[in-house]
Coordinates of C-alpha atoms in Angstrom, one line a residue:
M44 CA 0.2 -0.1 -0.2
K45 CA 1.4 3.7 -0.8
M46 CA 2.8 5.8 2.0
H47 CA 1.2 9.3 2.3
F48 CA 4.1 11.1 0.3
C49 CA 3.1 15.1 -1.0
I50 CA 6.0 18.0 -2.6
P51 CA 3.0 19.8 -2.1
V52 CA 5.7 23.0 -2.2
S53 CA 9.8 24.0 -3.2
Q54 CA 11.9 26.9 -3.3
Q55 CA 14.4 28.2 -5.3
R56 CA 17.9 29.2 -3.0
P57 CA 20.5 30.3 -4.1
D58 CA 23.5 28.1 -4.2
G59 CA 27.5 28.7 -3.9
L60 CA 28.5 29.7 -7.9
G61 CA 25.8 32.0 -8.8
G62 CA 22.9 29.6 -9.0
R63 CA 20.1 28.9 -7.7
Y64 CA 18.8 25.2 -7.0
V65 CA 15.2 24.2 -6.6
L66 CA 14.1 22.6 -2.8
Y67 CA 11.9 20.3 -1.9
S68 CA 9.4 20.1 0.9
V69 CA 8.7 16.3 1.2
Y70 CA 5.8 16.1 3.5
L71 CA 4.8 11.6 4.9
D72 CA 1.5 12.1 6.6
G73 CA 0.6 15.7 6.8
F74 CA 4.0 16.7 9.0
L75 CA 7.1 17.8 6.8
F76 CA 9.6 14.7 7.2
C77 CA 12.5 16.1 4.9
R78 CA 13.6 19.0 2.3
V79 CA 15.7 18.2 -0.5
R80 CA 17.1 18.9 -3.5
Y81 CA 16.9 17.0 -6.8
S82 CA 20.7 15.8 -7.2
Q83 CA 19.7 13.9 -3.9
L84 CA 17.0 11.8 -5.0
H85 CA 18.2 11.3 -8.4
R86 CA 21.6 10.1 -6.2
W87 CA 19.6 7.7 -4.2
N88 CA 17.3 6.7 -7.3
E89 CA 21.1 5.2 -8.6
Q90 CA 22.0 3.5 -5.8
L91 CA 18.2 2.1 -5.3
R92 CA 18.3 0.6 -9.3
R93 CA 21.3 -0.9 -8.6
V94 CA 20.1 -3.1 -5.8
F95 CA 16.4 -3.1 -7.1
G96 CA 16.7 -3.1 -11.0
N97 CA 14.4 -2.4 -13.3
S98 CA 11.9 -2.6 -10.0
L99 CA 12.1 1.1 -9.3
P100 CA 9.3 3.3 -10.4
P101 CA 11.1 5.7 -13.5
F102 CA 12.3 9.1 -12.0
P103 CA 12.1 12.5 -13.4
P104 CA 14.6 12.5 -16.2
K105 CA 16.9 15.6 -16.1
H106 CA 16.5 18.7 -17.5
Y107 CA 19.5 20.3 -18.9
L108 CA 18.3 23.7 -19.9
A109 CA 16.2 25.8 -17.7
M110 CA 13.3 24.5 -17.1
T111 CA 9.1 26.6 -17.3
T112 CA 6.9 26.9 -14.3
S113 CA 5.4 24.0 -16.0
M114 CA 8.1 21.9 -15.7
A115 CA 8.8 22.7 -13.3
D116 CA 5.2 21.7 -11.3
E117 CA 5.6 18.6 -13.6
R118 CA 8.7 17.9 -11.9
R119 CA 7.4 17.9 -8.8
D120 CA 4.1 15.8 -9.3
Q121 CA 6.9 14.1 -10.6
L122 CA 8.4 13.5 -7.7
E123 CA 6.2 12.9 -5.4
Q124 CA 5.0 9.9 -7.8
Y125 CA 7.6 8.2 -7.1
L126 CA 8.1 8.6 -3.7
Q127 CA 4.4 6.9 -3.4
N128 CA 5.1 4.2 -5.3
V129 CA 8.9 3.9 -4.5
T130 CA 7.3 2.6 -0.7
V131 CA 4.9 0.4 -2.4
D132 CA 8.0 -2.6 -2.4
P133 CA 8.5 -4.0 1.3
N134 CA 11.7 -5.9 0.6
M135 CA 12.8 -2.0 -1.0
L136 CA 10.7 -0.4 2.9
R137 CA 13.4 -3.2 5.0
S138 CA 16.6 -2.2 2.5
D139 CA 20.0 0.0 4.0
V140 CA 20.6 1.8 0.8
F141 CA 16.3 3.6 1.6
V142 CA 16.4 3.7 5.3
D143 CA 20.0 5.3 5.5
F144 CA 18.9 8.2 2.7
L145 CA 15.8 8.9 4.7
K146 CA 17.1 8.3 7.7
L147 CA 20.1 11.1 6.1
V148 CA 17.5 13.7 5.0
Q149 CA 15.9 13.9 7.5
L150 CA 18.5 14.4 10.3
D151 CA 20.0 17.3 8.1
T152 CA 16.8 18.6 7.5
F153 CA 16.8 20.0 11.2
S154 CA 20.0 20.2 11.3
I155 CA 20.7 17.1 13.9
T156 CA 23.7 15.4 14.8
T157 CA 23.5 11.9 16.2
K158 CA 23.8 11.6 19.7
K159 CA 22.0 9.6 22.6
V160 CA 19.0 11.2 23.7
S161 CA 16.5 9.7 26.7
L162 CA 13.3 9.3 25.3
D163 CA 10.1 9.7 27.1
I164 CA 7.6 7.2 26.4
F165 CA 3.9 6.7 27.1
L166 CA 2.1 3.3 27.8
P167 CA -1.2 3.1 27.7
D168 CA -2.3 4.6 31.0
G169 CA -0.9 7.9 30.6
R170 CA 3.0 6.8 33.1
S171 CA 6.3 7.5 30.5
I172 CA 9.0 5.6 30.3
K173 CA 13.0 6.3 29.4
V174 CA 14.9 5.1 26.5
E175 CA 17.9 5.2 26.0
A176 CA 18.1 5.6 22.2
L177 CA 20.0 7.5 19.6
T178 CA 18.4 10.7 17.3
S179 CA 19.8 8.8 13.9
D180 CA 17.5 5.6 15.8
T181 CA 14.5 4.7 13.6
A182 CA 10.3 4.1 15.0
E183 CA 11.2 0.6 14.2
R184 CA 14.8 0.8 16.6
V185 CA 12.9 2.4 19.0
L186 CA 9.9 0.1 19.1
E187 CA 12.3 -2.5 19.7
V188 CA 14.1 -0.9 22.5
V189 CA 10.5 -0.1 24.1
S190 CA 9.3 -3.5 24.2
H191 CA 12.2 -4.9 25.5
K192 CA 12.2 -2.8 28.7
V193 CA 8.9 -4.1 28.9
G194 CA 9.2 -7.1 28.3
L195 CA 6.8 -7.3 24.9
C196 CA 7.6 -10.6 23.0
R197 CA 9.4 -9.9 20.3
E198 CA 7.1 -11.8 17.7
L199 CA 4.1 -10.0 19.5
L200 CA 5.6 -6.1 18.1
G201 CA 3.5 -6.1 14.9
F202 CA 0.7 -5.0 17.0
F203 CA 1.4 -2.2 18.1
G204 CA 3.3 0.8 17.5
L205 CA 4.4 4.7 18.2
F206 CA 2.0 7.1 17.7
L207 CA 3.0 11.3 17.6
I208 CA -0.1 11.8 20.4
Q209 CA -0.9 15.5 22.2
F210 CA -2.7 15.8 25.8
C211 CA -4.8 18.5 25.2
K212 CA -7.0 19.9 28.7
E213 CA -9.3 17.6 31.6
G214 CA -7.3 14.9 31.0
K215 CA -7.9 14.7 26.4
L216 CA -6.0 12.8 23.9
S217 CA -5.5 13.2 20.6
V218 CA -3.6 11.1 18.4
M219 CA -1.2 13.2 15.5
K220 CA -0.3 10.7 13.6
K221 CA 1.8 6.6 13.4
L222 CA 4.7 6.8 12.9
V223 CA 6.3 4.5 10.6
D224 CA 9.7 2.4 10.4
F225 CA 12.3 4.9 8.6
E226 CA 10.6 7.7 10.5
L227 CA 12.8 8.9 13.2
P228 CA 10.6 10.0 16.6
Y229 CA 13.8 12.5 18.2
V230 CA 13.4 13.9 14.9
S231 CA 9.6 14.3 13.9
L232 CA 9.0 15.1 18.2
R233 CA 11.4 17.6 18.0
S234 CA 10.3 18.8 14.2
S235 CA 6.5 19.0 15.3
E236 CA 4.8 22.3 15.7
V237 CA 1.8 20.1 18.0
E238 CA 1.8 21.6 21.4
N239 CA 2.1 19.3 24.3
C240 CA 3.1 16.7 22.2
G241 CA 5.0 13.5 23.2
I242 CA 5.4 9.8 21.9
G243 CA 3.0 7.0 23.1
L244 CA 3.2 3.1 22.4
R245 CA -0.6 1.7 21.6
K246 CA -1.6 -1.5 20.0
W247 CA -1.9 -1.0 15.9
Y248 CA -4.5 -3.5 14.8
L249 CA -8.3 -2.2 14.3
D250 CA -10.1 -5.4 14.4
P251 CA -11.5 -6.1 18.4
S252 CA -11.2 -10.1 17.7
L253 CA -7.6 -9.7 17.2
D254 CA -6.8 -9.5 20.7
S255 CA -7.4 -12.9 21.3
R256 CA -3.9 -13.9 19.4
L257 CA -1.9 -11.9 22.1
M258 CA -3.4 -13.3 25.6
D259 CA -0.7 -15.7 26.0
C260 CA 1.6 -12.7 26.5
R261 CA 1.5 -11.2 29.7
V262 CA 2.9 -7.7 29.2
A263 CA 0.9 -7.6 26.0
V264 CA -2.3 -8.1 27.9
D265 CA -0.8 -5.5 30.2
L266 CA -0.4 -3.3 27.8
I267 CA -4.1 -3.6 26.0
Y268 CA -6.0 -3.5 29.7
M269 CA -3.9 -0.2 29.8
Q270 CA -5.5 1.0 26.8
A271 CA -9.1 -0.3 26.9
I272 CA -9.0 1.3 30.7
Q273 CA -8.2 4.6 29.3
D274 CA -10.3 4.3 25.9
I275 CA -13.6 4.2 28.4
E276 CA -12.5 6.4 30.3
K277 CA -11.7 9.5 27.5
E278 CA -15.1 8.3 26.3
W279 CA -13.9 6.6 23.0
A280 CA -15.3 3.7 23.7
K281 CA -18.7 3.7 24.8
P282 CA -20.7 1.2 28.0
T283 CA -23.9 0.7 28.6
E284 CA -24.3 1.4 32.5
E285 CA -24.6 -1.6 33.0
Q286 CA -21.6 -3.1 31.4
K287 CA -19.8 0.0 33.1
Q288 CA -20.4 -2.0 36.6
K289 CA -20.0 -4.9 35.2
L290 CA -16.1 -3.3 33.9
E291 CA -15.5 -1.4 37.6
A292 CA -16.3 -4.6 39.7
L293 CA -14.0 -6.4 37.1
R294 CA -11.6 -4.1 37.4
K295 CA -11.3 -4.7 40.7
E296 CA -11.1 -7.2 41.2
D297 CA -8.1 -6.7 38.8
N298 CA -9.7 -9.9 36.5
Q299 CA -7.8 -8.5 33.5
T300 CA -9.0 -11.1 30.8
K301 CA -12.4 -11.2 32.1
F302 CA -12.3 -7.1 31.5
L303 CA -11.3 -7.5 28.1
E304 CA -13.8 -10.4 26.9
L305 CA -16.1 -7.9 28.5
S306 CA -14.9 -5.3 26.5
Q307 CA -15.3 -6.6 22.9
E308 CA -18.7 -6.1 23.6
V309 CA -18.8 -2.7 23.7
R310 CA -19.5 -0.1 21.3
H311 CA -16.7 1.8 19.8
Y312 CA -13.9 -1.1 22.1
G313 CA -10.7 -0.6 20.2
Y314 CA -11.8 2.2 17.6
V315 CA -9.4 4.9 16.9
Q316 CA -11.6 8.2 17.5
L317 CA -10.7 11.4 15.2
D318 CA -11.5 15.5 17.1
P319 CA -14.3 16.8 16.2
C320 CA -14.5 17.5 13.0
T321 CA -17.6 18.7 10.4
C322 CA -19.1 17.0 7.2
D323 CA -21.4 17.0 3.9
Y324 CA -23.5 14.5 5.5
P325 CA -26.9 14.7 5.5
E326 CA -25.6 18.2 5.0
P327 CA -22.9 20.3 4.6
G328 CA -21.0 22.3 7.5
C329 CA -22.6 19.0 9.8
G330 CA -20.0 18.3 13.2
A331 CA -19.4 15.2 13.8
V332 CA -17.4 13.2 15.7
I333 CA -15.4 10.4 13.7
S334 CA -14.8 6.9 15.2
V335 CA -13.2 4.2 13.3
G336 CA -13.0 0.0 13.9
N337 CA -14.1 -3.6 13.0
N338 CA -14.5 -2.8 9.1
E339 CA -16.0 0.6 9.3
I340 CA -16.6 4.2 10.2
S341 CA -19.0 5.0 13.1
C342 CA -20.0 8.8 12.2
C343 CA -21.3 10.6 15.4
V344 CA -23.1 13.6 12.7
T345 CA -24.3 17.1 14.6
L346 CA -27.4 17.9 13.0
P347 CA -28.3 22.1 12.4
D348 CA -30.9 21.6 14.5
N349 CA -27.9 21.4 17.3
Q350 CA -30.3 17.6 16.8
T351 CA -27.9 13.7 17.0
Q352 CA -27.6 10.9 14.4
D353 CA -25.7 7.8 14.0
V354 CA -24.3 7.5 10.5
I355 CA -22.1 3.8 10.7
F356 CA -20.1 2.9 6.6
Q357 CA -19.7 0.0 6.3
M358 CA -15.8 -1.1 4.9
N359 CA -16.2 -3.4 2.6
R360 CA -18.9 -0.8 0.8
V361 CA -16.2 1.5 0.1
K362 CA -14.6 1.8 -3.4
C363 CA -11.8 4.3 -2.7
W364 CA -10.4 7.4 -1.0
Q365 CA -9.1 10.1 -1.1
V366 CA -6.9 12.9 0.8
T367 CA -7.0 16.4 -0.9
F368 CA -4.9 19.1 0.8
L369 CA -7.2 22.5 0.2
G370 CA -5.7 25.8 1.5
S371 CA -1.3 26.7 0.6
L372 CA 2.0 27.2 2.5
L373 CA 2.6 30.6 1.6
D374 CA 6.2 31.2 3.8
M375 CA 7.3 27.4 4.1
D376 CA 10.4 29.3 6.2
G377 CA 8.3 29.9 8.8
P378 CA 6.9 27.9 11.5
Q379 CA 4.5 25.9 9.4
Q380 CA 5.4 22.8 9.1
T381 CA 2.2 20.5 8.3
L382 CA -0.3 20.2 6.3
N383 CA -2.9 19.5 8.5
Q384 CA -4.5 22.6 9.3
N385 CA -6.8 22.8 5.2
L386 CA -7.9 18.7 4.9
E387 CA -10.4 16.4 4.1
L388 CA -10.8 12.9 3.0
R389 CA -13.6 11.9 0.8
F390 CA -14.5 8.5 -0.1
Q391 CA -16.9 6.7 -2.2
Y392 CA -19.6 4.4 -0.9
G393 CA -22.0 1.9 -2.4
E394 CA -25.5 1.5 -1.1
D395 CA -28.2 -0.4 -3.2
S396 CA -26.0 -0.7 -6.5
H397 CA -26.2 4.0 -6.0
W398 CA -22.3 5.6 -5.6
Q399 CA -21.9 8.2 -4.0
W400 CA -19.1 10.2 -2.5
F401 CA -18.6 11.1 1.2
V402 CA -16.4 14.1 2.8
I403 CA -15.1 14.6 5.9
Y404 CA -12.6 17.8 6.4
T405 CA -10.5 17.0 9.6
Q406 CA -6.5 18.0 10.5
Q407 CA -6.2 14.2 10.7
A408 CA -7.6 13.4 7.4
F409 CA -4.0 11.5 7.1
L410 CA -4.6 9.7 10.3
L411 CA -8.1 8.4 8.8
S412 CA -6.4 7.7 5.3
S413 CA -4.4 5.2 7.8
C414 CA -7.0 3.7 10.4
L415 CA -8.8 2.4 6.8
K416 CA -5.8 0.8 5.4
K417 CA -5.0 -0.8 8.5
M418 CA -8.8 -2.2 8.5
I419 CA -8.6 -3.5 5.4
S420 CA -5.0 -5.2 6.5
D421 CA -6.3 -6.4 9.4
K422 CA -9.2 -8.7 7.3
M423 CA -6.8 -10.4 5.4
V424 CA -4.8 -11.3 8.3
K425 CA -7.9 -12.1 10.2
L426 CA -8.9 -14.0 6.7
A427 CA -5.0 -15.4 7.1
A428 CA -6.1 -17.6 9.8
E429 CA -9.5 -18.9 8.8
N430 CA -7.9 -20.0 5.0
P431 CA -4.3 -21.5 5.4
E432 CA -4.9 -23.0 2.4
M433 CA -5.0 -19.5 0.2
Q434 CA -1.6 -17.3 -0.5
I435 CA -1.3 -14.1 -0.6
E436 CA 1.4 -11.2 0.9
V437 CA -0.1 -8.4 2.8
P438 CA 2.2 -5.3 3.4
E439 CA 2.6 -4.1 6.7
Q440 CA 4.9 -1.8 7.7
G441 CA 7.0 -2.8 5.6
K442 CA 6.6 -6.5 6.9
S443 CA 6.2 -8.8 4.0
R444 CA 3.4 -11.4 5.5
K445 CA 2.7 -13.9 3.8
Y446 CA -1.5 -15.1 4.0
H447 CA -3.0 -17.7 2.4
V448 CA -6.5 -15.7 1.5
Q449 CA -7.9 -14.2 -1.9
Q450 CA -8.1 -10.3 -1.3
S451 CA -11.3 -9.0 -2.8
Q452 CA -11.0 -5.2 -1.4
K453 CA -7.7 -2.9 -2.1
A454 CA -6.9 0.4 -0.4
C455 CA -7.1 2.9 -3.2
S456 CA -5.5 6.7 -1.3
S457 CA -4.8 9.6 -3.2
F458 CA -3.1 13.0 -1.5
L459 CA -4.3 15.4 -4.2
P460 CA -3.1 18.8 -3.4
R461 CA -5.5 21.6 -4.6
K462 CA -5.0 23.4 -7.9
S463 CA -6.9 25.6 -10.2
K464 CA -6.5 23.6 -12.9
I465 CA -8.9 20.3 -13.7
K466 CA -6.8 17.4 -13.3
I467 CA -7.6 13.8 -14.3
V468 CA -6.8 11.6 -11.1
E469 CA -7.1 7.2 -11.6
V470 CA -7.7 5.2 -9.0
D471 CA -7.2 1.3 -8.8
C472 CA -9.5 -0.3 -7.1
G473 CA -10.7 -3.9 -6.5
F474 CA -13.8 -2.4 -8.0
G475 CA -12.7 -1.8 -11.3
T476 CA -11.0 1.3 -12.6
I477 CA -12.1 4.9 -11.6
K478 CA -11.7 8.6 -12.9
E479 CA -12.2 11.6 -11.2
D480 CA -11.7 15.5 -12.4
L481 CA -11.2 17.5 -9.3

């Protein structure tokens, strides 16, 4: 599945010889990831090609004469497509030549040298632990260090992840993004504009039934138990009064297994809840609280008369989706290092043989897109266990795992900078190829 790389803007800079060069601002999941020159990416592509040959996507050609504005825009679009397509191959994501280059440009962009640091990693119950790491350590490496410190079984690492989390007033929290394997947690935290932000350890699956895979590891049970309590306290999971009483009794008994079993019956248990946002359904401008999990998008919509309406979108009826940046970045040398102010996620949904686009306007559009992809990945994992005789490979965060199932739906996502000109975008999905005019 493609990662959310985009290059919404570039700047011309003077070089030391009296000429000028173009610096591209590369964003990942809506946050500034690095700034690079074409020549750096070109050398990286050559290194990758020596290892992976013709399996690489096409790289934009060199121009030996001055580029026009349209040529510069075309190159920027081509580089963006290259970064998105090069991350599809899980073998490439794990290669040293891939990871080492991205580590270097992250450090260089934010003028951070490699050194030892102490990182605070927040557990699901709000407590933090300190781990010793390097500024150049990837999220994958830091997660391994954290798991070793808390005693988490190594084979269960894929069920957890590191997240950039904002701690808000009144004990609330907001999940900003999932750190990808090759991202540098120290750099991402230092470069983030988000106030009261930290790195948190959370489970990373959206099918609550997958809890059963973790029940033989005491530390894993402790972690998902902590998160279940937190999600109920934060009102992400919504038990009935009767369920609350039973859960409280089990918590007093410290009966984690029974607590988690009962939690499976709680509405929105194991979901990710987004910050309040707006949507265009049932009419434009409606407020909404979005919860994602268990193969559905659950929307609590506030209507113009202040009445609320619960709307459920089943994931198996989602044909495709896309994230669009609605604004413009005017001062890229200033503090603005995220795209999160003006984002929308729109998805095409089918019901009764009728397809319709729905739009959600949220600062967490990239996180929402990641959750949609994760639900599809979880479904493949679950089908694999039930159908071991059929084979499919499901990539997840750079890890390639082979399963024996038939994939019935593909994740179809794209990032689309909003431009004044018409842009035709083809989206390949399990139901065929569609074209959308934007």
